[in-house]
Amino acid sequence: MLSRSAPVFYGDLRSHERVPLPFSAFIGFCKQRLQNTDGVCGPCGVNNELERNGMAESESYNESFPYDDAHQQIYLAQVPIMNIENEEHGQLEALRDDIQTPIFLEEKVLSSINLWMNNAEARSSTHYDPHHNLLCLVAGCKRVVLWPPSATPTLYPMAIYGEASNHSSVALENPNFSIYPRAKCLMEYSQKVILHAGDALFIPEGWFHQVDSDEMTIAVNFWWRSNIMSSMLEHMDSYYLRRILRRLTDREMDEALRKDSSPEMLKTKMNMCELLDKREGDNSTDNQNQTCEELDLNGTQEQRNTLHELEPFSIQALHELVSLVHDSVNVADHVEPGQSTSTADSTASVKVEYKKTMTTDSFSLEDDPVAKILWTLDSCTLQSVFLAMARNFPRTLEALILHLLSPVGAEVLTRKFDEIDRRTTEDDRNKFYKVFYGAFDDQFAAMDAILNGKESFALQAFRNVLDKFVGFDLGGPTRGLR
C-alpha cells in the first residue's frame, strides 16, 4: 500500500494505491533504514530477523521499485499468507509453515492469515472488520484504540454502498468537528491497548479500531467468522435488516425524547408547579372564576362548574394549551341570527386562519411548546385536561390536534395514550376516547393527523439511524433528533 498521506494510511481507495512490490524489495527498504541508524539494532530484534532473511546488502532492491523517494510511504497491509476465499492469491503462502495457529483457533474455520509490516511509523485509519480478529505482534510495538459497535454514531462510518464502508469518515489528524460534531466525544467510548512482541489482542467483529505502529513493526493476524454470522441464513437477511432498523429507530426516538427531557424541561415543570401553588394558596372562588373566564369568555355556568372540578395543575395546563391555540389562530365566530354571542365554543362554527409561525414541523421538545406541555403532564392529568377541552372547548381541541400538533407532539401524545391505556380499565378507556374523538367533526381526520405526525417523527429518527450507522443521508429535516 502506497499512501499519499503517510504516515497515516486511510482505507479509502482514493487515499492510497496498491503498488506491485517484491517482498524482497520491501525487506531491502527495512535493511536500508536500519543501516541508516548507524548500526543500532532495530526494535525487538528486527535487525537480526532481517539478517536471517538471507538478503545480501548488495542486492539492488531499488531497481525493483520505481518510487525511490517513497519508501516511508509503503506499508505491507493485509498481505495474505492464507485466504480460503481466494487461495490463488496467497502471496506469502511460503510463510504458512512458519505460523503456528493458536490452540483455541484450531477448531475454527479460518478465513485468512495476513502479514502486516511497516518500516517507518504508520497510523491506520479507524475501521472495523467483518470477522473476529486475533492480532499477534512479532516485532515492534502497536498502540490500538478500540470502540464498541455502540459507538458507531460518534465515528461517522462511510456510506454503506462505498468501497470503504467499514471505515470512519473522521480524519485522524485535525478532525473537522463542524462537519462531525458527534466525534467530539468519541474518545469517551474508547479503550486503549499497547502491544509488544509476543502479545496478542482479540478484536471482536464489528469493533472499530485504530492502530499506531512504531517503525519496523511486524504483525500477523487471524480472521475467522463469528458463530452469529455463520448461523445467519441468507434468506433471512431482509427480515433481520428490517428488525434491526426498527429496533435502532425505536431507540433513536427514545433517546431523542430522553435528551430533550433536560433540566430545562424539569425547570418548566417546576415553574408550573410554583404558579399552581401560589394560585392554590389564594384558594378563592373569584380567582377560579377568573381562570375559567380566561379559558373561554363565552363559557356557560355549567361548563365553569365542570372546569372547577379540575385540580389547579390541570387548570394551569389547560389554560396554557388553550392560550397557545388562540395565539396561533384567529378565531371568528359565525353566529346564527338570534344566537347569543355568549354561545360556547362547543356550539360555535369557527373559522380558523392559521399563522405561518406555527411549529407543526418540529421534531424537538425544546422547540415545541405544545409537545413540551404534553410531556410534562402525567397521563392522569393529561386525561383530565383533554376531557375538559373536549366538553368545553371542542373546536380548540380540534385546532390543537389538526393544526398545532407537531411530529414530536404526536409521538408524545401517543405515548401518553399508551400510559392511559395501561392505567385504566377497558371500559374507562372506551369512555375517554369516545369523549375525546367525539369533539371532532371528522374523527378519522383527527386519527390521521396524530398517526401522520407520529410517523413523521419516526421517519426523522430513521433518517438519523441511516446517518449514524449506515453513513447515508436520506435528506429531509435536520432539527431536533440530531
Coordinates of C-alpha atoms in Angstrom, one line a residue:
M1 CA 0.0 0.0 0.0
L2 CA 1.4 3.4 -1.0
S3 CA -0.2 6.2 1.0
R4 CA -0.4 9.8 -0.2
S5 CA -0.9 10.9 3.4
A6 CA 1.8 8.9 5.1
P7 CA 2.4 8.2 8.0
V8 CA -1.4 8.0 8.1
F9 CA -2.9 5.2 5.9
Y10 CA -6.6 5.6 5.1
G11 CA -8.6 2.7 3.9
D12 CA -10.4 4.9 1.4
L13 CA -9.2 3.8 -2.1
R14 CA -8.9 7.5 -3.0
S15 CA -6.2 8.0 -0.3
H16 CA -3.8 5.2 -1.3
E17 CA -2.9 2.9 -4.1
R18 CA -1.9 -0.7 -4.4
V19 CA 1.5 -1.0 -6.0
P20 CA 3.4 -4.1 -7.1
L21 CA 6.4 -4.7 -4.9
P22 CA 8.5 -7.8 -4.4
F23 CA 8.7 -8.8 -0.8
S24 CA 12.5 -8.9 -1.0
A25 CA 12.4 -5.2 -2.1
F26 CA 10.5 -4.2 1.0
I27 CA 12.9 -6.2 3.1
G28 CA 15.6 -4.2 1.4
F29 CA 14.0 -0.9 2.4
C30 CA 13.9 -2.1 6.0
K31 CA 17.6 -3.1 6.0
Q32 CA 18.5 0.3 4.5
R33 CA 16.6 2.1 7.2
L34 CA 18.4 0.0 9.9
Q35 CA 21.8 0.8 8.3
N36 CA 21.0 4.5 8.3
T37 CA 20.6 4.3 12.1
D38 CA 24.4 3.9 12.5
G39 CA 24.2 0.2 13.2
V40 CA 21.8 0.5 16.0
C41 CA 19.8 -2.7 16.3
G42 CA 16.2 -2.4 15.3
P43 CA 13.3 -2.7 17.8
C44 CA 12.8 -6.1 19.4
G45 CA 15.5 -7.8 17.3
V46 CA 14.1 -6.8 13.9
N47 CA 17.6 -6.3 12.6
N48 CA 18.6 -9.9 13.4
E49 CA 15.4 -11.2 11.8
L50 CA 16.2 -9.4 8.6
E51 CA 19.8 -10.6 8.6
R52 CA 18.5 -14.2 8.9
N53 CA 16.2 -13.4 5.9
G54 CA 19.3 -14.1 3.8
M55 CA 19.2 -11.0 1.7
A56 CA 22.6 -9.7 0.6
E57 CA 23.3 -6.0 1.2
S58 CA 24.4 -5.6 -2.4
E59 CA 21.1 -6.8 -3.8
S60 CA 19.6 -4.0 -5.8
Y61 CA 16.1 -3.7 -4.3
N62 CA 15.7 -0.2 -5.6
E63 CA 15.6 -1.5 -9.2
S64 CA 12.5 -3.4 -8.2
F65 CA 10.6 -0.4 -7.1
P66 CA 10.2 2.8 -9.2
Y67 CA 9.2 5.1 -6.2
D68 CA 12.7 5.8 -5.0
D69 CA 11.6 8.6 -2.7
A70 CA 8.5 7.0 -1.3
H71 CA 10.0 4.2 0.9
Q72 CA 8.4 5.6 4.0
Q73 CA 5.0 5.7 2.3
I74 CA 4.9 2.0 1.8
Y75 CA 3.0 -0.3 4.2
L76 CA 2.6 -4.0 3.8
A77 CA -1.1 -4.1 4.9
Q78 CA -3.1 -7.3 5.0
V79 CA -0.8 -9.3 2.7
P80 CA -2.4 -12.8 2.6
I81 CA -0.4 -15.7 3.9
M82 CA -3.6 -17.8 3.6
N83 CA -7.0 -16.9 2.3
I84 CA -9.7 -19.6 1.9
E85 CA -11.9 -17.3 -0.2
N86 CA -9.1 -16.7 -2.8
E87 CA -6.4 -19.4 -2.4
E88 CA -4.6 -18.5 -5.6
H89 CA -3.7 -15.1 -4.2
G90 CA -1.8 -16.3 -1.1
Q91 CA 1.2 -14.1 -1.9
L92 CA 3.2 -15.2 1.1
E93 CA 2.0 -18.7 1.3
A94 CA 5.6 -19.9 1.8
L95 CA 5.3 -18.4 5.3
R96 CA 2.4 -20.6 6.3
D97 CA 4.5 -23.3 7.8
D98 CA 6.2 -20.8 10.0
I99 CA 2.9 -19.7 11.5
Q100 CA 1.6 -21.7 14.5
T101 CA -2.1 -21.4 14.9
P102 CA -3.1 -20.7 18.5
I103 CA -4.7 -23.7 20.2
F104 CA -8.1 -22.1 20.7
L105 CA -8.3 -21.4 17.0
E106 CA -7.6 -24.9 15.9
E107 CA -11.3 -25.8 15.7
K108 CA -12.2 -22.6 14.0
V109 CA -12.5 -22.3 10.2
L110 CA -10.0 -19.5 9.5
S111 CA -10.9 -17.0 6.8
S112 CA -7.4 -15.7 6.3
I113 CA -4.0 -15.2 7.9
N114 CA -2.3 -11.9 7.0
L115 CA 1.0 -10.2 7.4
W116 CA 1.3 -6.5 8.4
M117 CA 4.7 -4.8 8.3
N118 CA 6.0 -1.3 8.2
N119 CA 9.5 0.1 8.1
A120 CA 8.5 3.7 9.1
E121 CA 6.0 4.8 11.7
A122 CA 2.5 4.3 10.5
R123 CA -1.1 5.0 11.5
S124 CA -4.0 3.1 10.1
S125 CA -7.4 4.8 9.8
T126 CA -10.3 3.8 12.1
H127 CA -12.2 0.9 10.8
Y128 CA -13.9 -2.4 11.8
D129 CA -13.6 -5.9 10.3
P130 CA -16.4 -8.3 9.4
H131 CA -14.6 -11.1 11.2
H132 CA -13.2 -11.9 14.6
N133 CA -9.6 -10.9 14.7
L134 CA -6.6 -12.1 16.6
L135 CA -3.7 -9.6 16.2
C136 CA -0.3 -11.1 17.1
L137 CA 2.8 -9.0 17.3
V138 CA 6.0 -10.5 16.1
A139 CA 8.2 -7.4 16.5
G140 CA 8.0 -3.7 17.3
C141 CA 5.1 -2.0 19.1
K142 CA 1.5 -1.2 18.2
R143 CA -0.9 1.1 20.1
V144 CA -4.5 0.1 19.5
V145 CA -7.6 2.2 20.2
L146 CA -10.9 0.2 20.3
W147 CA -14.5 1.3 20.1
P148 CA -17.6 -1.0 20.6
P149 CA -20.2 -1.1 17.8
S150 CA -22.5 1.1 20.0
A151 CA -20.1 4.0 19.5
T152 CA -20.7 3.9 15.7
P153 CA -22.5 7.3 15.6
T154 CA -19.5 9.1 17.0
L155 CA -17.3 7.6 14.3
Y156 CA -19.3 8.6 11.3
P157 CA -18.9 5.4 9.2
M158 CA -18.6 5.9 5.5
A159 CA -21.6 5.2 3.3
I160 CA -22.6 1.5 3.3
Y161 CA -22.6 1.4 -0.5
G162 CA -19.0 2.7 -0.7
E163 CA -15.8 0.7 -1.2
A164 CA -14.6 1.7 2.3
S165 CA -17.9 1.3 4.1
N166 CA -16.1 -0.2 7.2
H167 CA -14.0 2.9 7.7
S168 CA -14.7 6.0 9.7
S169 CA -15.1 9.4 7.9
V170 CA -13.4 11.3 10.8
A171 CA -9.8 12.2 10.0
L172 CA -7.1 11.1 12.4
E173 CA -5.3 14.4 12.2
N174 CA -7.2 17.7 12.7
P175 CA -10.7 16.3 12.6
N176 CA -13.3 18.7 11.5
F177 CA -15.8 18.9 14.3
S178 CA -18.0 21.3 12.5
I179 CA -18.8 18.6 10.0
Y180 CA -18.6 15.7 12.5
P181 CA -19.9 17.2 15.8
R182 CA -20.6 13.8 17.4
A183 CA -16.9 13.0 17.1
K184 CA -16.0 15.4 19.9
C185 CA -16.8 12.7 22.4
L186 CA -15.6 9.6 20.6
M187 CA -12.7 9.1 22.9
E188 CA -15.1 8.7 25.8
Y189 CA -16.1 5.4 24.5
S190 CA -12.7 4.1 23.6
Q191 CA -10.3 1.6 25.2
K192 CA -6.5 1.7 24.6
V193 CA -4.1 -1.3 24.4
I194 CA -0.3 -1.3 23.9
L195 CA 1.1 -4.4 22.2
H196 CA 4.8 -5.6 22.2
A197 CA 6.5 -8.6 20.6
G198 CA 4.8 -11.8 21.8
D199 CA 1.5 -10.0 22.7
A200 CA -1.9 -10.9 21.1
L201 CA -5.1 -8.9 21.1
F202 CA -8.6 -10.3 20.3
I203 CA -10.7 -7.7 18.4
P204 CA -14.4 -8.9 18.1
E205 CA -16.1 -8.4 14.8
G206 CA -17.7 -5.0 14.3
W207 CA -15.4 -3.3 16.9
F208 CA -13.8 -0.2 15.4
H209 CA -10.1 0.1 15.9
Q210 CA -7.3 2.4 15.0
V211 CA -3.7 1.3 15.2
D212 CA -0.4 3.2 15.5
S213 CA 2.7 1.3 14.7
D214 CA 6.3 2.1 15.6
E215 CA 8.9 1.8 12.9
M216 CA 10.0 -1.7 12.0
T217 CA 6.8 -3.4 13.4
I218 CA 5.7 -6.8 12.2
A219 CA 2.4 -8.5 13.0
V220 CA 0.3 -11.5 11.9
N221 CA -3.4 -11.6 12.3
F222 CA -6.0 -14.4 12.1
W223 CA -9.5 -13.8 10.8
W224 CA -12.5 -16.1 11.3
R225 CA -16.2 -15.8 11.1
S226 CA -18.2 -15.5 14.3
N227 CA -20.9 -18.0 15.2
I228 CA -23.6 -15.5 14.8
M229 CA -22.6 -14.7 11.2
S230 CA -22.1 -18.3 10.4
S231 CA -25.6 -19.1 11.7
M232 CA -27.4 -16.4 9.8
L233 CA -29.1 -17.8 6.7
E234 CA -29.1 -15.5 3.7
H235 CA -32.8 -16.0 3.0
M236 CA -33.5 -14.3 6.4
D237 CA -31.3 -11.2 5.7
S238 CA -34.1 -9.0 4.7
Y239 CA -36.1 -9.8 7.9
Y240 CA -33.0 -9.3 10.1
L241 CA -32.4 -6.0 8.4
R242 CA -35.9 -4.8 9.0
R243 CA -35.9 -5.9 12.6
I244 CA -32.6 -4.2 13.3
L245 CA -33.5 -1.0 11.6
R246 CA -36.8 -0.9 13.5
R247 CA -35.0 -1.5 16.8
L248 CA -32.5 1.2 16.1
T249 CA -35.3 3.6 15.1
D250 CA -37.2 2.9 18.3
R251 CA -34.1 3.5 20.3
E252 CA -33.3 6.7 18.4
M253 CA -36.8 8.1 19.3
D254 CA -36.4 7.1 22.9
E255 CA -33.0 8.8 23.1
A256 CA -34.4 11.9 21.4
L257 CA -37.1 12.4 24.0
R258 CA -34.8 11.5 26.8
K259 CA -32.2 14.0 25.6
D260 CA -34.9 16.7 25.3
S261 CA -36.1 15.9 28.8
S262 CA -33.3 18.0 30.1
P263 CA -33.1 20.1 33.3
E264 CA -34.7 22.8 31.3
M265 CA -37.8 20.6 30.9
L266 CA -37.8 19.9 34.7
K267 CA -37.4 23.6 35.3
T268 CA -40.5 24.2 33.2
K269 CA -42.5 21.7 35.2
M270 CA -41.3 23.2 38.5
N271 CA -42.3 26.7 37.3
M272 CA -45.8 25.5 36.5
C273 CA -46.0 23.8 40.0
E274 CA -44.9 27.1 41.6
L275 CA -47.6 29.0 39.8
L276 CA -50.2 26.5 40.8
D277 CA -49.1 26.5 44.5
K278 CA -49.4 30.3 44.5
R279 CA -52.8 30.1 42.9
E280 CA -53.9 27.3 45.2
G281 CA -52.8 29.4 48.2
D282 CA -55.2 32.1 47.3
N283 CA -58.0 29.5 47.1
S284 CA -60.7 32.0 46.3
T285 CA -63.7 31.3 44.2
D286 CA -63.2 34.7 42.4
N287 CA -59.8 33.6 41.2
Q288 CA -61.1 30.3 40.0
N289 CA -63.9 32.0 38.1
Q290 CA -61.4 34.4 36.6
T291 CA -59.3 31.4 35.4
C292 CA -62.3 29.9 33.7
E293 CA -63.2 33.2 32.1
E294 CA -59.7 33.4 30.8
L295 CA -60.0 30.0 29.3
D296 CA -63.2 30.9 27.4
L297 CA -65.1 34.2 27.9
N298 CA -68.2 32.6 26.2
G299 CA -68.3 29.6 28.6
T300 CA -71.6 28.8 30.3
Q301 CA -72.0 28.4 34.1
E302 CA -72.4 24.6 33.7
Q303 CA -69.1 24.4 31.9
R304 CA -67.4 26.6 34.5
N305 CA -68.6 24.2 37.2
T306 CA -67.1 21.3 35.3
L307 CA -63.8 23.2 35.0
H308 CA -63.9 23.9 38.7
E309 CA -63.6 20.1 39.4
L310 CA -60.1 20.1 37.9
E311 CA -57.0 20.2 40.0
P312 CA -55.1 23.5 39.9
F313 CA -52.3 21.9 38.0
S314 CA -54.7 20.7 35.3
I315 CA -56.3 24.1 35.1
Q316 CA -52.9 25.7 34.5
A317 CA -52.1 23.2 31.8
L318 CA -55.5 23.7 30.2
H319 CA -55.0 27.4 30.2
E320 CA -51.6 27.1 28.6
L321 CA -52.8 24.8 25.8
V322 CA -55.9 27.0 25.1
S323 CA -53.7 30.1 25.1
L324 CA -51.3 28.5 22.6
V325 CA -54.1 27.7 20.2
H326 CA -55.6 31.1 20.5
D327 CA -52.2 32.7 20.0
S328 CA -51.7 30.7 16.8
V329 CA -55.0 31.2 15.2
N330 CA -57.5 33.9 14.5
V331 CA -60.9 32.7 15.6
A332 CA -64.1 34.3 14.2
D333 CA -67.4 33.0 15.5
H334 CA -70.1 32.9 12.9
V335 CA -73.2 33.4 15.0
E336 CA -76.6 32.4 13.5
P337 CA -79.3 35.0 13.6
G338 CA -80.8 35.2 17.1
Q339 CA -78.0 33.2 18.6
S340 CA -76.4 34.7 21.7
T341 CA -72.8 36.0 21.4
S342 CA -72.1 34.1 24.6
T343 CA -72.6 30.7 22.9
A344 CA -70.0 28.3 24.0
D345 CA -67.1 27.2 21.8
S346 CA -68.6 23.8 21.6
T347 CA -71.7 25.1 19.7
A348 CA -70.0 27.7 17.5
S349 CA -69.0 27.4 13.9
V350 CA -65.4 28.5 13.9
K351 CA -63.4 29.9 11.0
V352 CA -59.7 29.5 11.6
E353 CA -56.9 31.4 9.9
Y354 CA -53.5 29.9 10.9
K355 CA -50.3 31.9 11.3
K356 CA -47.3 30.9 9.4
T357 CA -45.1 30.7 12.5
M358 CA -46.6 27.5 13.9
T359 CA -44.3 24.7 14.9
T360 CA -46.2 21.9 13.3
D361 CA -43.0 20.6 11.7
S362 CA -41.0 20.5 14.9
F363 CA -39.0 17.3 15.9
S364 CA -37.7 18.7 19.2
L365 CA -39.5 19.1 22.6
E366 CA -37.4 22.2 23.2
D367 CA -38.7 23.9 20.1
D368 CA -42.3 22.9 20.6
P369 CA -44.4 24.5 23.5
V370 CA -47.3 22.2 22.9
A371 CA -45.3 19.0 23.0
K372 CA -43.4 20.3 26.0
I373 CA -46.6 20.7 28.0
L374 CA -47.9 17.3 27.0
W375 CA -44.6 15.8 28.0
T376 CA -44.5 17.4 31.5
L377 CA -48.0 16.2 32.4
D378 CA -48.6 12.7 33.8
S379 CA -51.2 10.6 32.0
C380 CA -53.9 11.1 34.6
T381 CA -53.6 14.9 34.5
L382 CA -53.5 14.9 30.7
Q383 CA -56.6 12.8 30.5
S384 CA -58.5 15.3 32.7
V385 CA -57.3 18.2 30.6
F386 CA -58.4 16.5 27.4
L387 CA -61.8 15.6 28.8
A388 CA -62.3 19.3 29.9
M389 CA -61.2 20.5 26.5
A390 CA -63.5 18.1 24.7
R391 CA -66.5 19.1 26.7
N392 CA -65.9 22.8 27.0
F393 CA -63.7 23.8 24.0
P394 CA -64.1 21.1 21.3
R395 CA -63.1 23.5 18.5
T396 CA -60.0 24.5 20.4
L397 CA -59.1 20.8 20.9
E398 CA -59.8 20.2 17.2
A399 CA -57.4 23.0 16.2
L400 CA -54.8 21.8 18.6
I401 CA -54.8 18.3 17.1
L402 CA -55.4 19.0 13.5
H403 CA -53.2 22.1 13.1
L404 CA -50.8 22.6 16.0
L405 CA -49.7 19.0 16.7
S406 CA -46.1 18.6 15.5
P407 CA -44.3 15.3 14.8
V408 CA -42.7 15.3 18.3
G409 CA -46.1 16.3 19.8
A410 CA -47.8 13.4 18.1
E411 CA -45.2 11.0 19.4
V412 CA -45.5 12.3 23.0
L413 CA -49.3 12.2 22.7
T414 CA -49.5 8.6 21.6
R415 CA -47.1 7.6 24.4
K416 CA -49.3 9.3 26.9
F417 CA -52.3 7.5 25.4
D418 CA -50.4 4.2 25.9
E419 CA -49.9 5.1 29.5
I420 CA -53.6 5.9 29.9
D421 CA -54.4 2.5 28.3
R422 CA -52.1 0.7 30.8
R423 CA -53.6 2.6 33.8
T424 CA -57.3 2.4 33.1
T425 CA -59.8 -0.4 32.5
E426 CA -61.1 -1.2 29.1
D427 CA -64.5 0.4 29.9
D428 CA -62.8 3.6 31.1
R429 CA -60.6 3.7 28.0
N430 CA -63.5 3.4 25.7
K431 CA -65.4 6.2 27.5
F432 CA -62.3 8.5 27.3
Y433 CA -61.7 8.0 23.6
K434 CA -65.4 8.4 22.9
V435 CA -65.4 11.8 24.5
F436 CA -62.0 12.8 23.1
Y437 CA -62.7 11.9 19.4
G438 CA -66.4 13.0 19.7
A439 CA -65.1 16.6 19.9
F440 CA -64.0 16.4 16.2
D441 CA -66.3 16.9 13.2
D442 CA -64.3 14.3 11.5
Q443 CA -62.9 11.7 13.9
F444 CA -60.8 10.0 11.2
A445 CA -59.1 13.3 10.3
A446 CA -58.0 13.5 13.9
M447 CA -56.7 10.0 13.9
D448 CA -54.9 10.6 10.7
A449 CA -53.3 13.8 12.0
I450 CA -52.0 12.0 15.1
L451 CA -50.8 9.0 13.1
N452 CA -49.2 11.1 10.3
G453 CA -47.3 13.2 12.9
K454 CA -46.1 10.1 14.8
E455 CA -44.9 8.5 11.5
S456 CA -43.1 11.8 10.6
F457 CA -41.3 11.7 13.9
A458 CA -40.3 8.0 13.3
L459 CA -39.2 8.9 9.7
Q460 CA -36.8 11.5 11.1
A461 CA -35.5 9.0 13.6
F462 CA -35.0 6.5 10.7
R463 CA -33.0 9.2 8.8
N464 CA -30.8 9.7 11.8
V465 CA -30.2 5.9 12.0
L466 CA -29.1 5.8 8.4
D467 CA -26.8 8.8 9.0
K468 CA -25.3 7.5 12.3
F469 CA -25.0 3.8 11.5
V470 CA -25.1 3.4 7.7
G471 CA -23.4 6.7 6.7
F472 CA -26.2 7.6 4.4
D473 CA -28.1 11.0 4.4
L474 CA -31.7 10.5 3.3
G475 CA -32.3 14.2 3.4
G476 CA -35.2 16.0 5.0
P477 CA -35.4 18.0 8.2
T478 CA -32.3 18.0 10.3
R479 CA -33.6 19.5 13.5
G480 CA -34.5 18.1 16.9
L481 CA -33.4 14.5 16.6
R482 CA -29.8 15.0 15.6

